[in-house]
PDB file of C-alpha atoms in Angstrom:
ATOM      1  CA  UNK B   1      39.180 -15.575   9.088  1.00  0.00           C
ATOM      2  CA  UNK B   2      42.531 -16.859  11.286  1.00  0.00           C
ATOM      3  CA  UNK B   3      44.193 -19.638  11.763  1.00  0.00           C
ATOM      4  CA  UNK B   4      45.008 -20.926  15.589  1.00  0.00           C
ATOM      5  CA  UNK B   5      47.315 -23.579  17.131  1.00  0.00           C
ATOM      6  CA  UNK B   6      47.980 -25.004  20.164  1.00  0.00           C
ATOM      7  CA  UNK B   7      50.174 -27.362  22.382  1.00  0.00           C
ATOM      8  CA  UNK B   8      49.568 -28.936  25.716  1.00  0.00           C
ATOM      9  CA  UNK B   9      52.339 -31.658  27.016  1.00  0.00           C
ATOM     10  CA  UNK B  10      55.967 -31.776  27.559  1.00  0.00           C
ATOM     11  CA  UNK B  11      57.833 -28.396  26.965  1.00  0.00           C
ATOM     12  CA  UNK B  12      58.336 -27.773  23.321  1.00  0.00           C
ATOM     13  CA  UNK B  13      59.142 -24.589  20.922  1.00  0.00           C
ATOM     14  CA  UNK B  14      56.784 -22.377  19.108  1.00  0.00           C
ATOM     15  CA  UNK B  15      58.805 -23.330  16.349  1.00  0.00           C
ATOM     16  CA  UNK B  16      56.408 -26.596  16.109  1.00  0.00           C
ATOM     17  CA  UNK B  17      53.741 -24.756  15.863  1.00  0.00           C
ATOM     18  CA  UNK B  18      55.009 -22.059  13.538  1.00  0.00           C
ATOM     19  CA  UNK B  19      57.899 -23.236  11.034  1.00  0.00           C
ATOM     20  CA  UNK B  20      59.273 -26.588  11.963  1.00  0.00           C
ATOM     21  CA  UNK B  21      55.957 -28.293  10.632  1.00  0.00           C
ATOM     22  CA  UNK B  22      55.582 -28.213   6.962  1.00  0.00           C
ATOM     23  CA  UNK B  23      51.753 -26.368   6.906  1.00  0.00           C
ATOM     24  CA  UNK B  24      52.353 -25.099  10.577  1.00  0.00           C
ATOM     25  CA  UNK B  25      51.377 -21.288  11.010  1.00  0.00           C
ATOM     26  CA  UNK B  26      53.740 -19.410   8.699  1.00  0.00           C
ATOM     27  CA  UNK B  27      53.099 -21.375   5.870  1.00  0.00           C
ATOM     28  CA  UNK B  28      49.614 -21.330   6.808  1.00  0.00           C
ATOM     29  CA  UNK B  29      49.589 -17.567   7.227  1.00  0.00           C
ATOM     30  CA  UNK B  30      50.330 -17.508   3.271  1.00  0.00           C
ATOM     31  CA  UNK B  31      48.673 -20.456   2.009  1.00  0.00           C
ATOM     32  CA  UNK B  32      46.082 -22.303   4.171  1.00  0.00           C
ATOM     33  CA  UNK B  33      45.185 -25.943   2.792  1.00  0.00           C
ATOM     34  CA  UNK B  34      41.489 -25.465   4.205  1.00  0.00           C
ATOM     35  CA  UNK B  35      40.654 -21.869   5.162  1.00  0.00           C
ATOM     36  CA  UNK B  36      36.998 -21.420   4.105  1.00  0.00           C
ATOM     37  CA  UNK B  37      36.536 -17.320   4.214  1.00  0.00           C
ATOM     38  CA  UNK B  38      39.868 -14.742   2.886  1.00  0.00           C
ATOM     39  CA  UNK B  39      43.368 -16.510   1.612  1.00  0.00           C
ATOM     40  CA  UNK B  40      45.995 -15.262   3.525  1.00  0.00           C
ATOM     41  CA  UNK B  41      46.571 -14.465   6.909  1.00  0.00           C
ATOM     42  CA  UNK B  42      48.327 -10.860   6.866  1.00  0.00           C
ATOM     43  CA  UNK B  43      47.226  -9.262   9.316  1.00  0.00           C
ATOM     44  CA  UNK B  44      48.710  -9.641  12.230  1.00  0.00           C
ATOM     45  CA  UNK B  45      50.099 -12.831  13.924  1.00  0.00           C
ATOM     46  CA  UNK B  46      50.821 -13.603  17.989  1.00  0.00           C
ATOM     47  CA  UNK B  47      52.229 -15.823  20.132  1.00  0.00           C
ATOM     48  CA  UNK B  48      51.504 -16.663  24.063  1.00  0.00           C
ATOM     49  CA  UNK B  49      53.496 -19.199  26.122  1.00  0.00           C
ATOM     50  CA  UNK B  50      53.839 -19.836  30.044  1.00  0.00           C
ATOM     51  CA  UNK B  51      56.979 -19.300  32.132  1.00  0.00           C
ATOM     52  CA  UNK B  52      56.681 -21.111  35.306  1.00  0.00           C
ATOM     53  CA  UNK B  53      58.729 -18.256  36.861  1.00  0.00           C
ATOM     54  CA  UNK B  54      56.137 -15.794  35.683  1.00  0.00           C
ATOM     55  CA  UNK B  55      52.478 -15.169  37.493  1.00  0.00           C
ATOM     56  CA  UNK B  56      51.078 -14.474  33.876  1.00  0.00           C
ATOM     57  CA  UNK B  57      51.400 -15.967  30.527  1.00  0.00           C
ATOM     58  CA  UNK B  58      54.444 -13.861  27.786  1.00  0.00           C
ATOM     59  CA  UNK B  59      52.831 -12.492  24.981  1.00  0.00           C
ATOM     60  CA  UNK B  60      54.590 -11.129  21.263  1.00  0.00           C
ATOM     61  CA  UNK B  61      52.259  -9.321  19.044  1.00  0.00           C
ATOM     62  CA  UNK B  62      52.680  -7.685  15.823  1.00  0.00           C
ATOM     63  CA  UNK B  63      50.135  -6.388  13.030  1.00  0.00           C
ATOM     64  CA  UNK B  64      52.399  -7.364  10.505  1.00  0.00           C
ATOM     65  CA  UNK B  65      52.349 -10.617   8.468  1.00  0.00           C
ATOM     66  CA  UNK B  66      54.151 -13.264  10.156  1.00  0.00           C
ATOM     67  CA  UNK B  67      56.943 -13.736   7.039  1.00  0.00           C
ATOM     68  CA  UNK B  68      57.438  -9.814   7.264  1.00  0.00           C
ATOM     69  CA  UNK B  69      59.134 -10.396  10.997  1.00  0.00           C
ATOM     70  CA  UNK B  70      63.050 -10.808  11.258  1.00  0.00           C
ATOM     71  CA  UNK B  71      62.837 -11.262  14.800  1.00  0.00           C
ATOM     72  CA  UNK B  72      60.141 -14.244  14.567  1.00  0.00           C
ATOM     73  CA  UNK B  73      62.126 -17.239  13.994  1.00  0.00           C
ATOM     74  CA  UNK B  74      65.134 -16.904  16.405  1.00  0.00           C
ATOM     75  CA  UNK B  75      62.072 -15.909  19.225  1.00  0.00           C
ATOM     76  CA  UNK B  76      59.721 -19.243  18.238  1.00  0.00           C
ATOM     77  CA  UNK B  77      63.232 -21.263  18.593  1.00  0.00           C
ATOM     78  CA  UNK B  78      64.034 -20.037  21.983  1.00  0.00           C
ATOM     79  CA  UNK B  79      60.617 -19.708  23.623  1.00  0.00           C
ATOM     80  CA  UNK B  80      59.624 -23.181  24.920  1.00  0.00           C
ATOM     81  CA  UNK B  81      56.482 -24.125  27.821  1.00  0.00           C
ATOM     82  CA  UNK B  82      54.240 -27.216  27.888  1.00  0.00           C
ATOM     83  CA  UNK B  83      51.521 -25.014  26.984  1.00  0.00           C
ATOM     84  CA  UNK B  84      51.278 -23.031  23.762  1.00  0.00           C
ATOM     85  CA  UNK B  85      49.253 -21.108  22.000  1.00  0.00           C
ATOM     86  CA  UNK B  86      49.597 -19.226  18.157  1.00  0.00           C
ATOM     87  CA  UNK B  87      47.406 -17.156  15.959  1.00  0.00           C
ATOM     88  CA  UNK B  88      47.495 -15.726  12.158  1.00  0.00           C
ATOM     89  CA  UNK B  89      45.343 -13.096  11.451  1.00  0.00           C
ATOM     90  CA  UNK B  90      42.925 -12.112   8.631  1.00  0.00           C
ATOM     91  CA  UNK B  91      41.003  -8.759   9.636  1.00  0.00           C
ATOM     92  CA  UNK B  92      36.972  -8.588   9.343  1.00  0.00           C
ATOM     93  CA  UNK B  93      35.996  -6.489   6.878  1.00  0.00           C
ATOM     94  CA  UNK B  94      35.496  -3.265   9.062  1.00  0.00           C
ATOM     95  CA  UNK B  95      37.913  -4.215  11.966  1.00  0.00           C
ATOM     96  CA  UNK B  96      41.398  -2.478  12.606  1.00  0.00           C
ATOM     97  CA  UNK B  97      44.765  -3.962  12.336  1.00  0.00           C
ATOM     98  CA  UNK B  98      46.821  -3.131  15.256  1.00  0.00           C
ATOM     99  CA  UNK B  99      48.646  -4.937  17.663  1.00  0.00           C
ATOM    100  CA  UNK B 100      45.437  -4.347  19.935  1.00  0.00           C
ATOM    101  CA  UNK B 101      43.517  -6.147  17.528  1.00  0.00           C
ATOM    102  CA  UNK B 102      45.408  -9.213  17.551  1.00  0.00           C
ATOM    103  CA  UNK B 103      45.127 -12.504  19.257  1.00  0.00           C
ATOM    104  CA  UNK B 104      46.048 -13.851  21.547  1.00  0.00           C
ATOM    105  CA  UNK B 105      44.093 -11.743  23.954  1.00  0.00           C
ATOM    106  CA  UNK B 106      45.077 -12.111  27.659  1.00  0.00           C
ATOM    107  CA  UNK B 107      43.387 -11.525  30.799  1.00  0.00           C
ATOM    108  CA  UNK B 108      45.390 -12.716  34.228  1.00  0.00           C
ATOM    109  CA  UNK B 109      46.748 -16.304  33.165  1.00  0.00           C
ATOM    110  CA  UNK B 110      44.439 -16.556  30.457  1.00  0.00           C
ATOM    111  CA  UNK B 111      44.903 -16.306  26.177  1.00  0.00           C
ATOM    112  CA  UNK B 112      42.040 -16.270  23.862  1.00  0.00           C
ATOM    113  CA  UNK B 113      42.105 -16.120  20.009  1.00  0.00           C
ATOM    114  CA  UNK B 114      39.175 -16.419  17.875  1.00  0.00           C
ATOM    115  CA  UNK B 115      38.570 -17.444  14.122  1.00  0.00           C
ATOM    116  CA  UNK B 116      36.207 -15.821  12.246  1.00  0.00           C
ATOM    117  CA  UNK B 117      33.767 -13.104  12.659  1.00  0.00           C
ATOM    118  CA  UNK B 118      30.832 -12.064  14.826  1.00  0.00           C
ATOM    119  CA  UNK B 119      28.845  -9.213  14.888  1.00  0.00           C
ATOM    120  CA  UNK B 120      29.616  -6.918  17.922  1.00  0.00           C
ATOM    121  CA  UNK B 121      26.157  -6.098  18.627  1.00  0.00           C
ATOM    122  CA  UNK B 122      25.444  -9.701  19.000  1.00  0.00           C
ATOM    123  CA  UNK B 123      28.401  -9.247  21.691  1.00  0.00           C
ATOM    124  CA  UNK B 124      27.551  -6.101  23.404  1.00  0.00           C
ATOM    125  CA  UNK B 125      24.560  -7.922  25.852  1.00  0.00           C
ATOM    126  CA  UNK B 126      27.412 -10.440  26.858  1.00  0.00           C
ATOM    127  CA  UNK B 127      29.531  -7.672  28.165  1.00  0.00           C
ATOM    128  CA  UNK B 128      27.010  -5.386  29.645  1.00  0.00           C
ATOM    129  CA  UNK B 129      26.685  -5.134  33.289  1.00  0.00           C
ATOM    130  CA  UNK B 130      29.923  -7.203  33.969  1.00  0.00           C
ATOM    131  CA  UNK B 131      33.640  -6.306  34.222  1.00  0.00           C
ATOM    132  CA  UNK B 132      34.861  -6.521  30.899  1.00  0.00           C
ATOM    133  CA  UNK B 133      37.314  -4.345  28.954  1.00  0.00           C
ATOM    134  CA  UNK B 134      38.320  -5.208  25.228  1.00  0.00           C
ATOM    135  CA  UNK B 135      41.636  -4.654  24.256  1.00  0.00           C
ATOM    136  CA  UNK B 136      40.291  -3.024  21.083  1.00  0.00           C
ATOM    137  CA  UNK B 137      37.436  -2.382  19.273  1.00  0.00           C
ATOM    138  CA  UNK B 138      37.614  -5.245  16.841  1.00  0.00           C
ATOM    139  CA  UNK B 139      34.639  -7.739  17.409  1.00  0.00           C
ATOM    140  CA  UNK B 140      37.560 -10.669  18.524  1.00  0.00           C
ATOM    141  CA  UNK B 141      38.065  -8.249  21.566  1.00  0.00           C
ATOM    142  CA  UNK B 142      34.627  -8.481  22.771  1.00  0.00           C
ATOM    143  CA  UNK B 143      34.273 -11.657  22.707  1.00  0.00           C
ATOM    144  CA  UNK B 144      37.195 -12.604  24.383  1.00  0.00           C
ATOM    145  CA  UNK B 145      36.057  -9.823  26.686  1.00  0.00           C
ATOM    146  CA  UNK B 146      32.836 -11.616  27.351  1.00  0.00           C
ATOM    147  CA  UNK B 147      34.653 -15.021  27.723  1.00  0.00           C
ATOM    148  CA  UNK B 148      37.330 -13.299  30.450  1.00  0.00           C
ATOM    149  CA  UNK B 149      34.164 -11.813  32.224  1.00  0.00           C
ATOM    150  CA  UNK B 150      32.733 -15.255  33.210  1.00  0.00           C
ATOM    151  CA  UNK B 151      35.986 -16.647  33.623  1.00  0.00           C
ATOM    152  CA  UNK B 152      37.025 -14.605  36.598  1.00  0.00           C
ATOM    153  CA  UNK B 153      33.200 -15.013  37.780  1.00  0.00           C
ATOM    154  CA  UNK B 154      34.600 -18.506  38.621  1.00  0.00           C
ATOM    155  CA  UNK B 155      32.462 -19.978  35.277  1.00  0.00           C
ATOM    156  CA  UNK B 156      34.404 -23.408  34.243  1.00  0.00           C
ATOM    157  CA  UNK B 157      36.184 -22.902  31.134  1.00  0.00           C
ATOM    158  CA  UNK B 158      34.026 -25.439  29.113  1.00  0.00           C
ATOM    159  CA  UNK B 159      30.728 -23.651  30.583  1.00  0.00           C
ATOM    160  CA  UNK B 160      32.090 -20.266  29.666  1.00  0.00           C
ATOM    161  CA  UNK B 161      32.640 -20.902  26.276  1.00  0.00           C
ATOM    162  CA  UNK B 162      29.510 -22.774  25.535  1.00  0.00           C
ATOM    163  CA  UNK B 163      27.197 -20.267  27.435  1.00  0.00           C
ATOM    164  CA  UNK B 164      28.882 -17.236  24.901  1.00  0.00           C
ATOM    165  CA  UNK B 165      29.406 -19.060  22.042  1.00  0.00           C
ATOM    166  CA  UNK B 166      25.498 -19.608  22.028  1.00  0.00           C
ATOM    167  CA  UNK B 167      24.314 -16.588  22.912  1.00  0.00           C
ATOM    168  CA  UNK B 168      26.080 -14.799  20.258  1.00  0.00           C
ATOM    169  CA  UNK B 169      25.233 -17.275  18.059  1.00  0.00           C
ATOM    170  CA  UNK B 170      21.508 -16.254  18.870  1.00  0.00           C
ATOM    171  CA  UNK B 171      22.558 -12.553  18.194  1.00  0.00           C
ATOM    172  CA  UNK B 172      24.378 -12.654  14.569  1.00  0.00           C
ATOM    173  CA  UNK B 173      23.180 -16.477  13.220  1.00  0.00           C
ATOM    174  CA  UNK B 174      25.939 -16.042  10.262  1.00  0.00           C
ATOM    175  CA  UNK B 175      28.628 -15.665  13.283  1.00  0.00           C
ATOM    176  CA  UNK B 176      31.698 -17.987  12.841  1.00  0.00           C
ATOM    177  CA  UNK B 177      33.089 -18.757  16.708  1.00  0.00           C
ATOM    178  CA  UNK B 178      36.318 -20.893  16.412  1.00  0.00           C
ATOM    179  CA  UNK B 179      37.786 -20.502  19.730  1.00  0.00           C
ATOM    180  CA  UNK B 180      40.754 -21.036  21.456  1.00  0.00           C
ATOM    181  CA  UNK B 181      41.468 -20.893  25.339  1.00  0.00           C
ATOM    182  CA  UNK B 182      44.103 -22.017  27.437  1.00  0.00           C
ATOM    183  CA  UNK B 183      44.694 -21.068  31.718  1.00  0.00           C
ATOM    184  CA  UNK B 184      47.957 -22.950  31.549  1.00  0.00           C
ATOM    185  CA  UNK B 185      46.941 -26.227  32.791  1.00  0.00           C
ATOM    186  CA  UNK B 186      43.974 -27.104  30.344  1.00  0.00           C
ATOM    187  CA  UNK B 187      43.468 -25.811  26.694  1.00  0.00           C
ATOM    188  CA  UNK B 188      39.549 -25.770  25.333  1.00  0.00           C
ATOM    189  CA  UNK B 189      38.350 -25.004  21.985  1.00  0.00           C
ATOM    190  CA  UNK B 190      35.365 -24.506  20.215  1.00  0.00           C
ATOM    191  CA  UNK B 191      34.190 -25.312  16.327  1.00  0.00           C
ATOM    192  CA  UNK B 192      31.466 -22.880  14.973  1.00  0.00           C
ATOM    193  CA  UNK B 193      31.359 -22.289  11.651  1.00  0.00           C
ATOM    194  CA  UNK B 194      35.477 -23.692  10.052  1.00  0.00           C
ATOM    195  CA  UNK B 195      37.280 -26.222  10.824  1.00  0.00           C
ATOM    196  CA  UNK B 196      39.415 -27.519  13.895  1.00  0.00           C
ATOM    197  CA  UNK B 197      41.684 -30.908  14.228  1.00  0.00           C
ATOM    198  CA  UNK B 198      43.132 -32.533  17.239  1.00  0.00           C
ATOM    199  CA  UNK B 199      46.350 -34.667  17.801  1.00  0.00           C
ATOM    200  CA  UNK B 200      47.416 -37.069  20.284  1.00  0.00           C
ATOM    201  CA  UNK B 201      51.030 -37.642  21.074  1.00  0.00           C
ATOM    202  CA  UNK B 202      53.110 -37.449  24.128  1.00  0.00           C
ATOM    203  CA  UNK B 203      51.004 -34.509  24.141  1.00  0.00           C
ATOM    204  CA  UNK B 204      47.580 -32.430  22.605  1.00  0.00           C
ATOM    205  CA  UNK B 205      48.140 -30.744  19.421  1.00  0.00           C
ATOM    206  CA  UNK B 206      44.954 -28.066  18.685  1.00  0.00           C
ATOM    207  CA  UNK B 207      44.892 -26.195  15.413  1.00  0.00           C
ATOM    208  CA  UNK B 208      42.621 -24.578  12.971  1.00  0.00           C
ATOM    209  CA  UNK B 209      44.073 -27.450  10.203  1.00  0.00           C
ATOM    210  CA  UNK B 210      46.240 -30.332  10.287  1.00  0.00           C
ATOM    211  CA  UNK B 211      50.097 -28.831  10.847  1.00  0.00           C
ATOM    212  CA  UNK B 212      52.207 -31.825   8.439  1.00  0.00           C
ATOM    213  CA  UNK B 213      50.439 -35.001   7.065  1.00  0.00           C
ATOM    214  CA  UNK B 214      51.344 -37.202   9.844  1.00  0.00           C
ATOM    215  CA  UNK B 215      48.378 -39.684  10.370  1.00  0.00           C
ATOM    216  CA  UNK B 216      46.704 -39.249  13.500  1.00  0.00           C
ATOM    217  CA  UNK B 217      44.677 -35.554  12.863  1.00  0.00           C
ATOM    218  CA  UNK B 218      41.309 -35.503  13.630  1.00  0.00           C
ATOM    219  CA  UNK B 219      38.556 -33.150  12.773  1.00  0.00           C
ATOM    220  CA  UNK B 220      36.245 -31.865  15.391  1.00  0.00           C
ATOM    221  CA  UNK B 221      32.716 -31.838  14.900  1.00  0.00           C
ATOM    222  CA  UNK B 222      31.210 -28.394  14.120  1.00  0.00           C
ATOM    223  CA  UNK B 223      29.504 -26.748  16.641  1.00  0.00           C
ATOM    224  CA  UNK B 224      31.407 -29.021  19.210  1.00  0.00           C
ATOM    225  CA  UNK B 225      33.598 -28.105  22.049  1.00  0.00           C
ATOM    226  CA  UNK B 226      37.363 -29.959  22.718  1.00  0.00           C
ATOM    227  CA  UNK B 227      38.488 -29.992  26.045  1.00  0.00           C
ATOM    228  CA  UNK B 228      42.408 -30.995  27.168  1.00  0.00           C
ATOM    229  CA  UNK B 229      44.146 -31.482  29.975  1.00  0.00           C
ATOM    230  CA  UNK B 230      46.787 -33.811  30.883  1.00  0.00           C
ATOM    231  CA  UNK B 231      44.134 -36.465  31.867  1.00  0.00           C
ATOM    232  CA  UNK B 232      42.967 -36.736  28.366  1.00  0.00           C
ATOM    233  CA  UNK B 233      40.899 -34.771  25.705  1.00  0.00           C
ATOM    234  CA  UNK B 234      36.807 -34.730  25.814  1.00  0.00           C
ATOM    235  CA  UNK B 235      34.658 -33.231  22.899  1.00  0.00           C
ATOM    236  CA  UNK B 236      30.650 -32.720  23.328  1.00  0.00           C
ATOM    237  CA  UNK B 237      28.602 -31.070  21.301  1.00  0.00           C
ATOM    238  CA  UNK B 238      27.196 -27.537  22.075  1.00  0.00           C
ATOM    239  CA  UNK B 239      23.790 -27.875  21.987  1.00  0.00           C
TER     240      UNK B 239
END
């Protein structure tokens, strides 16, 4: 499994998603409080933020453990957007760890990551026949693939993710399908199969557990989908 995080509101660092919490995403990538498959998170971490300067979201990826990276800190510090997005990465059994491999995957302005584990045959009939090109061969890739596809078909975000996160389900039933997907403006996300908490500041916090032990945290239903955007935050079940 992974671990994901994400911020929507007034420009802040990476650094509160990664370090400046006390269980944000470093820690987490070492000891998770509530990870349910795998106990660290070595594989690989990632980062995406949005530059209004830039037509497309920045991206730093590395297949390395997120501890193991000198350059980490001083770059979560300095990057700042009012939307965010992190990952930590435990590999599938199977899957390769490379940079390629590694969320968040990005297609025009949007980032995807994914926690947990899906067969890619259960994948394959969402990508066939439309234009989609995983950035690897690890089963995250396809799916994000699959969710890109209908995204650029003009598919609303909360549509997209429902319609794939179903059908695969229907193709591997033992599939776990946390997802995480953000255009910029809105973030959604998706609990199948592990757990996923919500925030409400000045802002949205998203992530795969709660980051400190503030109250406030919230657990979304499994098998529900969380929608944000700076009108407020929806969650309905996937049926």
């Amino acid at each position: 499994m992974c671990r994901h995080a994400a911020w929507l509101g007034p420009a802040r660092s990476l650094a509160s998603l990664v370090s400046d919490p006390e269980h944000g995403l470093l820690r987490q990538s070492y000891a998770p409080r509530l990870q349910r498959y795998g106990t660290v998170n070595a594989d690989g971490f990632g980062f995406g933020w949005y530059d209004a300067a830039l037509p497309e979201p920045v991206r730093y990826r590395r297949a390395v453990p997120m501890w193991a990276d000198a350059n980490m800190p001083g770059l979560a510090a300095a990057a700042r957007s009012s939307c965010l997005l992190a990952a930590v990465r435990s590999a599938t059994t199977g899957m390769p760890v490379e940079e390629t491999a590694t969320a968040p995957f990005a297609d025009g302005r949007w980032l995807l990551s994914h926690n947990g584990r899906v067969r890619r045959e259960a994948v394959r009939p969402l990508v066939t026949g439309v234009e989609a090109d995983p950035e690897s061969a690890c089963d995250s890739a396809w799916l994000a693939a699959a969710v890109f596809a209908r995204l650029r078909g003009g598919v609303p975000i909360a549509d997209a993710l429902s319609l794939v996160v179903r059908e695969a389900a229907e193709g591997d039933r033992h599939a776990r399908l946390n997802l995480l997907v953000t255009g910029g403006a809105e973030v959604a996300a998706v609990a199948w199969g592990d757990t996923l908490f919500t925030h409400l500041e000045e802002g949205v916090l998203v992530s795969s557990e709660p980051l400190d032990d503030r109250p406030g945290w919230r657990a979304v239903p499994d098998r529900s989908l969380l929608l944000a955007s700076p009108d407020g935050v929806a969650v309905t079940p996937i049926d």
